[in-house]
Amino acid sequence: MALSRRTFSALAGSTALGLALGGSGGPGAPSAYAARSVPTGPAPAPPSADGRRHTIGYDHYSLLVDGRRLVVWSGEMHPFRLPSPSLWRDVLQKMRAHGYNAVSIYVAWNYHSPAPGHYDFTGVRDLDLFLRMAAETGLYVILRPGPYINAEVDGGGFPGWLTATKGTARTDDPTYLSYVDEWLTQVNRIARRHLFTQGTGTILLYQIENEYDAHVDEAGRAYMSHLYKKVRADGIDVPLFHNDKGRNGYWVPGSFGTGGEKGGWLYGFDGYPSPSQTPPDWGHYGPGGAKGGASASPATPGFVPEFGGGWFDPWGGAWFDGKGYAESRRTRDAAYERRFYLTNLANGLTLHNVYMTFGGTSWGWLPAPVVYTSYDYGAAIDEGRNVTDKIAPMHQLGHLLQRVPDFAKLDRAADVKAEGLKVYHLTNPDTGAHVYVARNDGTDAVTTDLPTDAGRVRVTVPGKDARLLTTGLKLGERTLKYSTAEPVLCLKAGRQDIALFSGRLGDMAELVLKCPVEPNVMRLDPEAAWVFDNDDDLHVNVPLGEGGLTRVLVEKGETETPLVLLFADDATAVRMFPYDTPSGSLLVYGPALLRHAELRGSEVHLTGDVTETTTIEVWGPRGIDTLVWNGRTLPTRVTLSGSLMTTGLLPATPEVKLPALGGWRMRTENPEAGPGFDDSAWAVADKKTSFSTTPVPPGQPVLFADDYGFHYGDVWYRGSFTDATGLEEVSLAYSTGTQGLLTAWLDGEPLGTHRMPVPDKNTTVRKGSWADTAVFPVRERLRSSGRHVLSVLVRRMQHDQDGKGLDTHKAARGLTAAAFKGASPQVSWRIQGAAAPDPVRGPMNNGGLYGEREGWHLPGFRDHDWEQVSFPRAARYQGVTWYRTTFRLSVPADVDASVGLTLEDDPYRAYRAQIFLNGWNMGQYINNVGPQHTFVLPNGVLRTRGTNTLALAVLSEFTTLSGPGRVSLTLLGRATGGLPVTPV
């Protein structure tokens, strides 16, 4: 009845035998665990590579891990968007500390495969290392290796070389499947070493394909069946799933062949509702039907593999009116999260993954055409790894779902109405606890009486917000009657129970405990007030946030187990960190982040971060008497609430001073434009046919860059011909991703520059391939007989994604045709793109600029003979100019400083710059398009205690003066603590 302890037998067709989950095997199949009920109880312990076998099952409520109910509260991050493995652990620890119990990751085929048969899982591509880190952090992993991933990356994750192959992608085409099998073999060889079922890691779920709605037909079913059987044959024995692109009911259990296996497949769907919309009912308790969301698969738990935690932004910033990701974060803020995520919870969705939780950086040539370098996404953890205000609902709900088991098994209960609010009412059939989600879809705050099973409760819900209320909830040995503050957690520390409640700053929290026998009550902070009435109820009232954390101790009465009630506003609650150790649970209050905790006898050893002046307070097992913070013993006292609290304050993080950037050296390039440049080593562009979806123009050779093995970055063309007599115009047709550009020379003389338009919000914001023709007049003095050279540089940008399964990633990039007015020369073409892939940084780091091919971006390159210049600059030049400098940082070893590079100039000036830090291509700045001006420089690539080399490759259009203007370092965040960072 669960996925574990299986022996796989690979048969013809890659069919795996031996799996017998009691799940939904299709229409008419019995529900999982239909013969027995799994009661409400404690959640499974945090996962680890513990060497023990584990079972993973499910029913329609939730996953079942080792027979215990698990609510998955997951966040998406992509290791490939953070090219510093040391920082992976930083983000993972922040996720765990703030309530997540799982991390979902794409594995990008293009990131690991520079050529057919070549795969790189070393360095920044070390998937094995990431999976070990996740297990060490105590997070489950949802693994998503495609083969297609979308993810707003080049080609949707397909490798560049796939564009020049015969097979039709995302179908059962044998050629395509042969490459897919090769890719999955490489990924699964690593993944099967980290399966939670085997006790060797924490991979909990595994996705095949991604939002596949292109071929819901026989060919698509054969394709999905092939992927399923291949993954099983490779030894992956955890539940598999697919993420439906919307509520279509596609790929529910039983919709394709699984080699006879039943119950190993979960249905999930993605949802990105606009924050201006009313939160939809997409779970089991919504309108229902095959297109209603989770109701398409009633026997499997409600699952959203992607639910909007923000949104991406295009070149020009059309989605957010040029305001960038700050506007994404503002429109999808903490109130948005409460309103939309609580609605999901009220609809029975118990597998919830927030896309994105950490967006990161689409560095190098990684981004898809629809995004620029930053993939911040407006996420709860920003691109500079700073925890934002959006973390509060994630923190509170995540810890609630892990620490209060009632939420793993909820049924829809009788309708409840309250004026001005949408109310969801659910109950736990085992415990009798009631859950109410009161949602305000209006803009003004609503104060009203909410009918509950404990009586009418007066509540206030701000506009466009929601509130969670519970009645009858067990708080250890006592029972909550009701609370207007939201429960966050309940745990046992030593011999006492601790319960935390939170709400908005300034809210007056009212909590009522059922007390058959009058208890002893002590308010430990002056903000609290309490009274015991004649109805055997203990009333506690607290204004949230006025004094930070408010503590109330309840003793005696019907139980000898004390209860510590804690009340916090959002800013205070996110500084409360539960942590389980083999010796018992801890609750830590005060720091900005708790990374790790362990007990060594009577000593509590904690590591974490501090940003502002703070105390540290710890509740834990009896007998603890010493607190060690980041290796330093702190003086403490024991409080009346049974905690251990520091007697002094930990200091705020000191200021971090960044140097001004100066000492620039400059050199112009593009010798390829000159008629005498030696291009004899370049590839001859003389192919006649192509597998591209772009037709080869009649009478023209194939000029598409991918057909000659140049898949990323800039590409050069040189066309030689004789006799330009009468030549009036040159027309150059080209095809690129968004914001592509073409610039041309004839015999070294600039002809001009053409670039693709900026996408608009209504029609082209999602357009991935752009084609146009640049027409240049030829000056009379160039119209001569003899040999001529037409030189063309194309900034090809990125491949389109293939979201509709139409091979759109194969659309041409680069020149597509050349035509001439007034003459008909016969042109012989040669082409040059990027040199061999960088063995450390990978194939997507470099393009075909002369300086890139010659290593001008690398540390150690001798630039002493370059011209000394200063910024700002105002130059007119067609082509590429390089600028280099070095700078030294001396950030204290115990300070984690996040640093960015900011570029600013007159927005009229038309130029763009590639930013290279210590050889790493950290992104592309387009001055007159934007909206991005600050680029994150991740520690590890950035030497925070040492010398750094910064290079800017500035491509000027000649239509305006170009810069750079102001170029400076920007401090994005700082904290005392952090983690050791290994240079990459």
PDB file of N, CA, C and O in Angstrom, residues 107-152:
ATOM      1  N   VAL A 107      15.336  20.717 -12.694  1.00  0.00           N
ATOM      2  CA  VAL A 107      16.677  20.387 -13.152  1.00  0.00           C
ATOM      3  C   VAL A 107      16.700  20.693 -14.644  1.00  0.00           C
ATOM      4  O   VAL A 107      15.936  20.089 -15.409  1.00  0.00           O
ATOM      5  N   ALA A 108      17.516  21.664 -15.045  1.00  0.00           N
ATOM      6  CA  ALA A 108      17.492  22.175 -16.410  1.00  0.00           C
ATOM      7  C   ALA A 108      18.467  21.388 -17.288  1.00  0.00           C
ATOM      8  O   ALA A 108      19.672  21.413 -17.067  1.00  0.00           O
ATOM      9  N   TRP A 109      17.926  20.718 -18.289  1.00  0.00           N
ATOM     10  CA  TRP A 109      18.710  19.911 -19.226  1.00  0.00           C
ATOM     11  C   TRP A 109      19.799  20.772 -19.881  1.00  0.00           C
ATOM     12  O   TRP A 109      20.965  20.359 -19.992  1.00  0.00           O
ATOM     13  N   ASN A 110      19.438  21.983 -20.317  1.00  0.00           N
ATOM     14  CA  ASN A 110      20.423  22.822 -21.019  1.00  0.00           C
ATOM     15  C   ASN A 110      21.581  23.217 -20.132  1.00  0.00           C
ATOM     16  O   ASN A 110      22.697  23.471 -20.606  1.00  0.00           O
ATOM     17  N   TYR A 111      21.347  23.289 -18.845  1.00  0.00           N
ATOM     18  CA  TYR A 111      22.373  23.716 -17.883  1.00  0.00           C
ATOM     19  C   TYR A 111      23.442  22.646 -17.690  1.00  0.00           C
ATOM     20  O   TYR A 111      24.574  22.960 -17.317  1.00  0.00           O
ATOM     21  N   HIS A 112      23.064  21.408 -17.941  1.00  0.00           N
ATOM     22  CA  HIS A 112      23.966  20.290 -17.670  1.00  0.00           C
ATOM     23  C   HIS A 112      24.542  19.646 -18.926  1.00  0.00           C
ATOM     24  O   HIS A 112      25.433  18.798 -18.816  1.00  0.00           O
ATOM     25  N   SER A 113      24.033  20.010 -20.107  1.00  0.00           N
ATOM     26  CA  SER A 113      24.433  19.296 -21.322  1.00  0.00           C
ATOM     27  C   SER A 113      24.876  20.260 -22.409  1.00  0.00           C
ATOM     28  O   SER A 113      24.047  20.812 -23.145  1.00  0.00           O
ATOM     29  N   PRO A 114      26.187  20.452 -22.587  1.00  0.00           N
ATOM     30  CA  PRO A 114      26.668  21.338 -23.644  1.00  0.00           C
ATOM     31  C   PRO A 114      26.604  20.723 -25.034  1.00  0.00           C
ATOM     32  O   PRO A 114      26.643  21.443 -26.027  1.00  0.00           O
ATOM     33  N   ALA A 115      26.522  19.399 -25.115  1.00  0.00           N
ATOM     34  CA  ALA A 115      26.513  18.712 -26.409  1.00  0.00           C
ATOM     35  C   ALA A 115      25.906  17.338 -26.215  1.00  0.00           C
ATOM     36  O   ALA A 115      25.860  16.811 -25.090  1.00  0.00           O
ATOM     37  N   PRO A 116      25.403  16.727 -27.285  1.00  0.00           N
ATOM     38  CA  PRO A 116      24.837  15.374 -27.147  1.00  0.00           C
ATOM     39  C   PRO A 116      25.848  14.418 -26.519  1.00  0.00           C
ATOM     40  O   PRO A 116      27.021  14.383 -26.897  1.00  0.00           O
ATOM     41  N   GLY A 117      25.382  13.668 -25.532  1.00  0.00           N
ATOM     42  CA  GLY A 117      26.249  12.699 -24.869  1.00  0.00           C
ATOM     43  C   GLY A 117      27.172  13.277 -23.827  1.00  0.00           C
ATOM     44  O   GLY A 117      27.893  12.534 -23.154  1.00  0.00           O
ATOM     45  N   HIS A 118      27.163  14.599 -23.642  1.00  0.00           N
ATOM     46  CA  HIS A 118      28.034  15.253 -22.661  1.00  0.00           C
ATOM     47  C   HIS A 118      27.173  15.838 -21.543  1.00  0.00           C
ATOM     48  O   HIS A 118      26.269  16.648 -21.807  1.00  0.00           O
ATOM     49  N   TYR A 119      27.497  15.460 -20.303  1.00  0.00           N
ATOM     50  CA  TYR A 119      26.710  15.910 -19.150  1.00  0.00           C
ATOM     51  C   TYR A 119      27.658  16.318 -18.035  1.00  0.00           C
ATOM     52  O   TYR A 119      28.674  15.664 -17.792  1.00  0.00           O
ATOM     53  N   ASP A 120      27.336  17.405 -17.396  1.00  0.00           N
ATOM     54  CA  ASP A 120      28.191  17.965 -16.351  1.00  0.00           C
ATOM     55  C   ASP A 120      27.360  18.175 -15.093  1.00  0.00           C
ATOM     56  O   ASP A 120      26.443  19.007 -15.065  1.00  0.00           O
ATOM     57  N   PHE A 121      27.681  17.420 -14.050  1.00  0.00           N
ATOM     58  CA  PHE A 121      27.023  17.569 -12.750  1.00  0.00           C
ATOM     59  C   PHE A 121      28.067  17.899 -11.683  1.00  0.00           C
ATOM     60  O   PHE A 121      27.987  17.418 -10.552  1.00  0.00           O
ATOM     61  N   THR A 122      29.035  18.737 -12.049  1.00  0.00           N
ATOM     62  CA  THR A 122      30.088  19.135 -11.125  1.00  0.00           C
ATOM     63  C   THR A 122      29.967  20.620 -10.829  1.00  0.00           C
ATOM     64  O   THR A 122      29.231  21.357 -11.489  1.00  0.00           O
ATOM     65  N   GLY A 123      30.705  21.093  -9.813  1.00  0.00           N
ATOM     66  CA  GLY A 123      30.770  22.517  -9.514  1.00  0.00           C
ATOM     67  C   GLY A 123      29.402  23.104  -9.224  1.00  0.00           C
ATOM     68  O   GLY A 123      28.648  22.606  -8.390  1.00  0.00           O
ATOM     69  N   VAL A 124      29.052  24.182  -9.937  1.00  0.00           N
ATOM     70  CA  VAL A 124      27.760  24.836  -9.710  1.00  0.00           C
ATOM     71  C   VAL A 124      26.619  23.979 -10.230  1.00  0.00           C
ATOM     72  O   VAL A 124      25.447  24.324 -10.022  1.00  0.00           O
ATOM     73  N   ARG A 125      26.939  22.872 -10.872  1.00  0.00           N
ATOM     74  CA  ARG A 125      25.925  21.966 -11.420  1.00  0.00           C
ATOM     75  C   ARG A 125      25.804  20.673 -10.611  1.00  0.00           C
ATOM     76  O   ARG A 125      25.242  19.688 -11.091  1.00  0.00           O
ATOM     77  N   ASP A 126      26.307  20.694  -9.391  1.00  0.00           N
ATOM     78  CA  ASP A 126      26.386  19.475  -8.585  1.00  0.00           C
ATOM     79  C   ASP A 126      25.030  19.180  -7.941  1.00  0.00           C
ATOM     80  O   ASP A 126      24.748  19.584  -6.805  1.00  0.00           O
ATOM     81  N   LEU A 127      24.200  18.467  -8.672  1.00  0.00           N
ATOM     82  CA  LEU A 127      22.871  18.105  -8.174  1.00  0.00           C
ATOM     83  C   LEU A 127      22.969  17.232  -6.938  1.00  0.00           C
ATOM     84  O   LEU A 127      22.175  17.367  -5.999  1.00  0.00           O
ATOM     85  N   ASP A 128      23.929  16.330  -6.920  1.00  0.00           N
ATOM     86  CA  ASP A 128      24.126  15.457  -5.760  1.00  0.00           C
ATOM     87  C   ASP A 128      24.372  16.287  -4.502  1.00  0.00           C
ATOM     88  O   ASP A 128      23.808  16.013  -3.434  1.00  0.00           O
ATOM     89  N   LEU A 129      25.176  17.319  -4.622  1.00  0.00           N
ATOM     90  CA  LEU A 129      25.470  18.187  -3.481  1.00  0.00           C
ATOM     91  C   LEU A 129      24.215  18.893  -3.007  1.00  0.00           C
ATOM     92  O   LEU A 129      23.951  18.976  -1.800  1.00  0.00           O
ATOM     93  N   PHE A 130      23.426  19.421  -3.926  1.00  0.00           N
ATOM     94  CA  PHE A 130      22.199  20.112  -3.526  1.00  0.00           C
ATOM     95  C   PHE A 130      21.268  19.169  -2.782  1.00  0.00           C
ATOM     96  O   PHE A 130      20.687  19.533  -1.751  1.00  0.00           O
ATOM     97  N   LEU A 131      21.109  17.957  -3.285  1.00  0.00           N
ATOM     98  CA  LEU A 131      20.206  17.010  -2.638  1.00  0.00           C
ATOM     99  C   LEU A 131      20.715  16.622  -1.250  1.00  0.00           C
ATOM    100  O   LEU A 131      19.922  16.416  -0.324  1.00  0.00           O
ATOM    101  N   ARG A 132      22.020  16.533  -1.085  1.00  0.00           N
ATOM    102  CA  ARG A 132      22.572  16.277   0.250  1.00  0.00           C
ATOM    103  C   ARG A 132      22.279  17.442   1.183  1.00  0.00           C
ATOM    104  O   ARG A 132      21.920  17.246   2.349  1.00  0.00           O
ATOM    105  N   MET A 133      22.446  18.655   0.678  1.00  0.00           N
ATOM    106  CA  MET A 133      22.169  19.837   1.505  1.00  0.00           C
ATOM    107  C   MET A 133      20.716  19.870   1.956  1.00  0.00           C
ATOM    108  O   MET A 133      20.417  20.206   3.109  1.00  0.00           O
ATOM    109  N   ALA A 134      19.808  19.551   1.041  1.00  0.00           N
ATOM    110  CA  ALA A 134      18.391  19.553   1.396  1.00  0.00           C
ATOM    111  C   ALA A 134      18.115  18.553   2.508  1.00  0.00           C
ATOM    112  O   ALA A 134      17.357  18.833   3.447  1.00  0.00           O
ATOM    113  N   ALA A 135      18.708  17.365   2.406  1.00  0.00           N
ATOM    114  CA  ALA A 135      18.520  16.351   3.445  1.00  0.00           C
ATOM    115  C   ALA A 135      19.118  16.807   4.770  1.00  0.00           C
ATOM    116  O   ALA A 135      18.514  16.622   5.840  1.00  0.00           O
ATOM    117  N   GLU A 136      20.295  17.417   4.726  1.00  0.00           N
ATOM    118  CA  GLU A 136      20.937  17.903   5.952  1.00  0.00           C
ATOM    119  C   GLU A 136      20.146  19.045   6.584  1.00  0.00           C
ATOM    120  O   GLU A 136      20.169  19.225   7.803  1.00  0.00           O
ATOM    121  N   THR A 137      19.414  19.789   5.758  1.00  0.00           N
ATOM    122  CA  THR A 137      18.604  20.891   6.269  1.00  0.00           C
ATOM    123  C   THR A 137      17.277  20.404   6.829  1.00  0.00           C
ATOM    124  O   THR A 137      16.638  21.103   7.622  1.00  0.00           O
ATOM    125  N   GLY A 138      16.858  19.201   6.441  1.00  0.00           N
ATOM    126  CA  GLY A 138      15.590  18.660   6.920  1.00  0.00           C
ATOM    127  C   GLY A 138      14.416  19.024   6.046  1.00  0.00           C
ATOM    128  O   GLY A 138      13.293  19.198   6.541  1.00  0.00           O
ATOM    129  N   LEU A 139      14.650  19.122   4.732  1.00  0.00           N
ATOM    130  CA  LEU A 139      13.587  19.444   3.788  1.00  0.00           C
ATOM    131  C   LEU A 139      13.360  18.289   2.833  1.00  0.00           C
ATOM    132  O   LEU A 139      14.312  17.690   2.313  1.00  0.00           O
ATOM    133  N   TYR A 140      12.085  17.979   2.581  1.00  0.00           N
ATOM    134  CA  TYR A 140      11.756  17.087   1.487  1.00  0.00           C
ATOM    135  C   TYR A 140      12.086  17.781   0.165  1.00  0.00           C
ATOM    136  O   TYR A 140      12.120  19.016   0.080  1.00  0.00           O
ATOM    137  N   VAL A 141      12.290  16.978  -0.868  1.00  0.00           N
ATOM    138  CA  VAL A 141      12.581  17.509  -2.198  1.00  0.00           C
ATOM    139  C   VAL A 141      11.515  17.021  -3.172  1.00  0.00           C
ATOM    140  O   VAL A 141      11.182  15.829  -3.209  1.00  0.00           O
ATOM    141  N   ILE A 142      10.971  17.960  -3.925  1.00  0.00           N
ATOM    142  CA  ILE A 142      10.120  17.649  -5.074  1.00  0.00           C
ATOM    143  C   ILE A 142      10.980  17.873  -6.306  1.00  0.00           C
ATOM    144  O   ILE A 142      11.343  19.008  -6.617  1.00  0.00           O
ATOM    145  N   LEU A 143      11.339  16.792  -6.971  1.00  0.00           N
ATOM    146  CA  LEU A 143      12.303  16.858  -8.073  1.00  0.00           C
ATOM    147  C   LEU A 143      11.559  16.964  -9.401  1.00  0.00           C
ATOM    148  O   LEU A 143      10.660  16.168  -9.688  1.00  0.00           O
ATOM    149  N   ARG A 144      12.000  17.935 -10.239  1.00  0.00           N
ATOM    150  CA  ARG A 144      11.294  18.209 -11.483  1.00  0.00           C
ATOM    151  C   ARG A 144      12.307  18.306 -12.644  1.00  0.00           C
ATOM    152  O   ARG A 144      12.701  19.407 -13.038  1.00  0.00           O
ATOM    153  N   PRO A 145      12.695  17.160 -13.217  1.00  0.00           N
ATOM    154  CA  PRO A 145      13.730  17.177 -14.260  1.00  0.00           C
ATOM    155  C   PRO A 145      13.202  17.230 -15.687  1.00  0.00           C
ATOM    156  O   PRO A 145      13.955  17.004 -16.627  1.00  0.00           O
ATOM    157  N   GLY A 146      11.938  17.497 -15.867  1.00  0.00           N
ATOM    158  CA  GLY A 146      11.414  17.650 -17.229  1.00  0.00           C
ATOM    159  C   GLY A 146      11.072  16.333 -17.901  1.00  0.00           C
ATOM    160  O   GLY A 146      10.375  15.518 -17.300  1.00  0.00           O
ATOM    161  N   PRO A 147      11.534  16.172 -19.154  1.00  0.00           N
ATOM    162  CA  PRO A 147      12.652  16.845 -19.823  1.00  0.00           C
ATOM    163  C   PRO A 147      12.406  18.293 -20.192  1.00  0.00           C
ATOM    164  O   PRO A 147      13.364  19.057 -20.392  1.00  0.00           O
ATOM    165  N   TYR A 148      11.143  18.696 -20.337  1.00  0.00           N
ATOM    166  CA  TYR A 148      10.843  20.104 -20.584  1.00  0.00           C
ATOM    167  C   TYR A 148      10.413  20.735 -19.271  1.00  0.00           C
ATOM    168  O   TYR A 148       9.635  20.139 -18.525  1.00  0.00           O
ATOM    169  N   ILE A 149      10.932  21.956 -18.976  1.00  0.00           N
ATOM    170  CA  ILE A 149      10.601  22.561 -17.691  1.00  0.00           C
ATOM    171  C   ILE A 149       9.980  23.953 -17.817  1.00  0.00           C
ATOM    172  O   ILE A 149       9.445  24.466 -16.841  1.00  0.00           O
ATOM    173  N   ASN A 150      10.077  24.608 -18.977  1.00  0.00           N
ATOM    174  CA  ASN A 150       9.616  25.990 -19.122  1.00  0.00           C
ATOM    175  C   ASN A 150      10.468  26.894 -18.242  1.00  0.00           C
ATOM    176  O   ASN A 150      11.523  27.309 -18.656  1.00  0.00           O
ATOM    177  N   ALA A 151       9.993  27.266 -17.062  1.00  0.00           N
ATOM    178  CA  ALA A 151      10.796  27.947 -16.034  1.00  0.00           C
ATOM    179  C   ALA A 151      11.356  29.284 -16.474  1.00  0.00           C
ATOM    180  O   ALA A 151      12.230  29.835 -15.808  1.00  0.00           O
ATOM    181  N   GLU A 152      10.886  29.825 -17.603  1.00  0.00           N
ATOM    182  CA  GLU A 152      11.438  31.071 -18.134  1.00  0.00           C
ATOM    183  C   GLU A 152      12.950  30.978 -18.326  1.00  0.00           C
ATOM    184  O   GLU A 152      13.695  31.918 -18.038  1.00  0.00           O
TER     185      GLU A 152
END
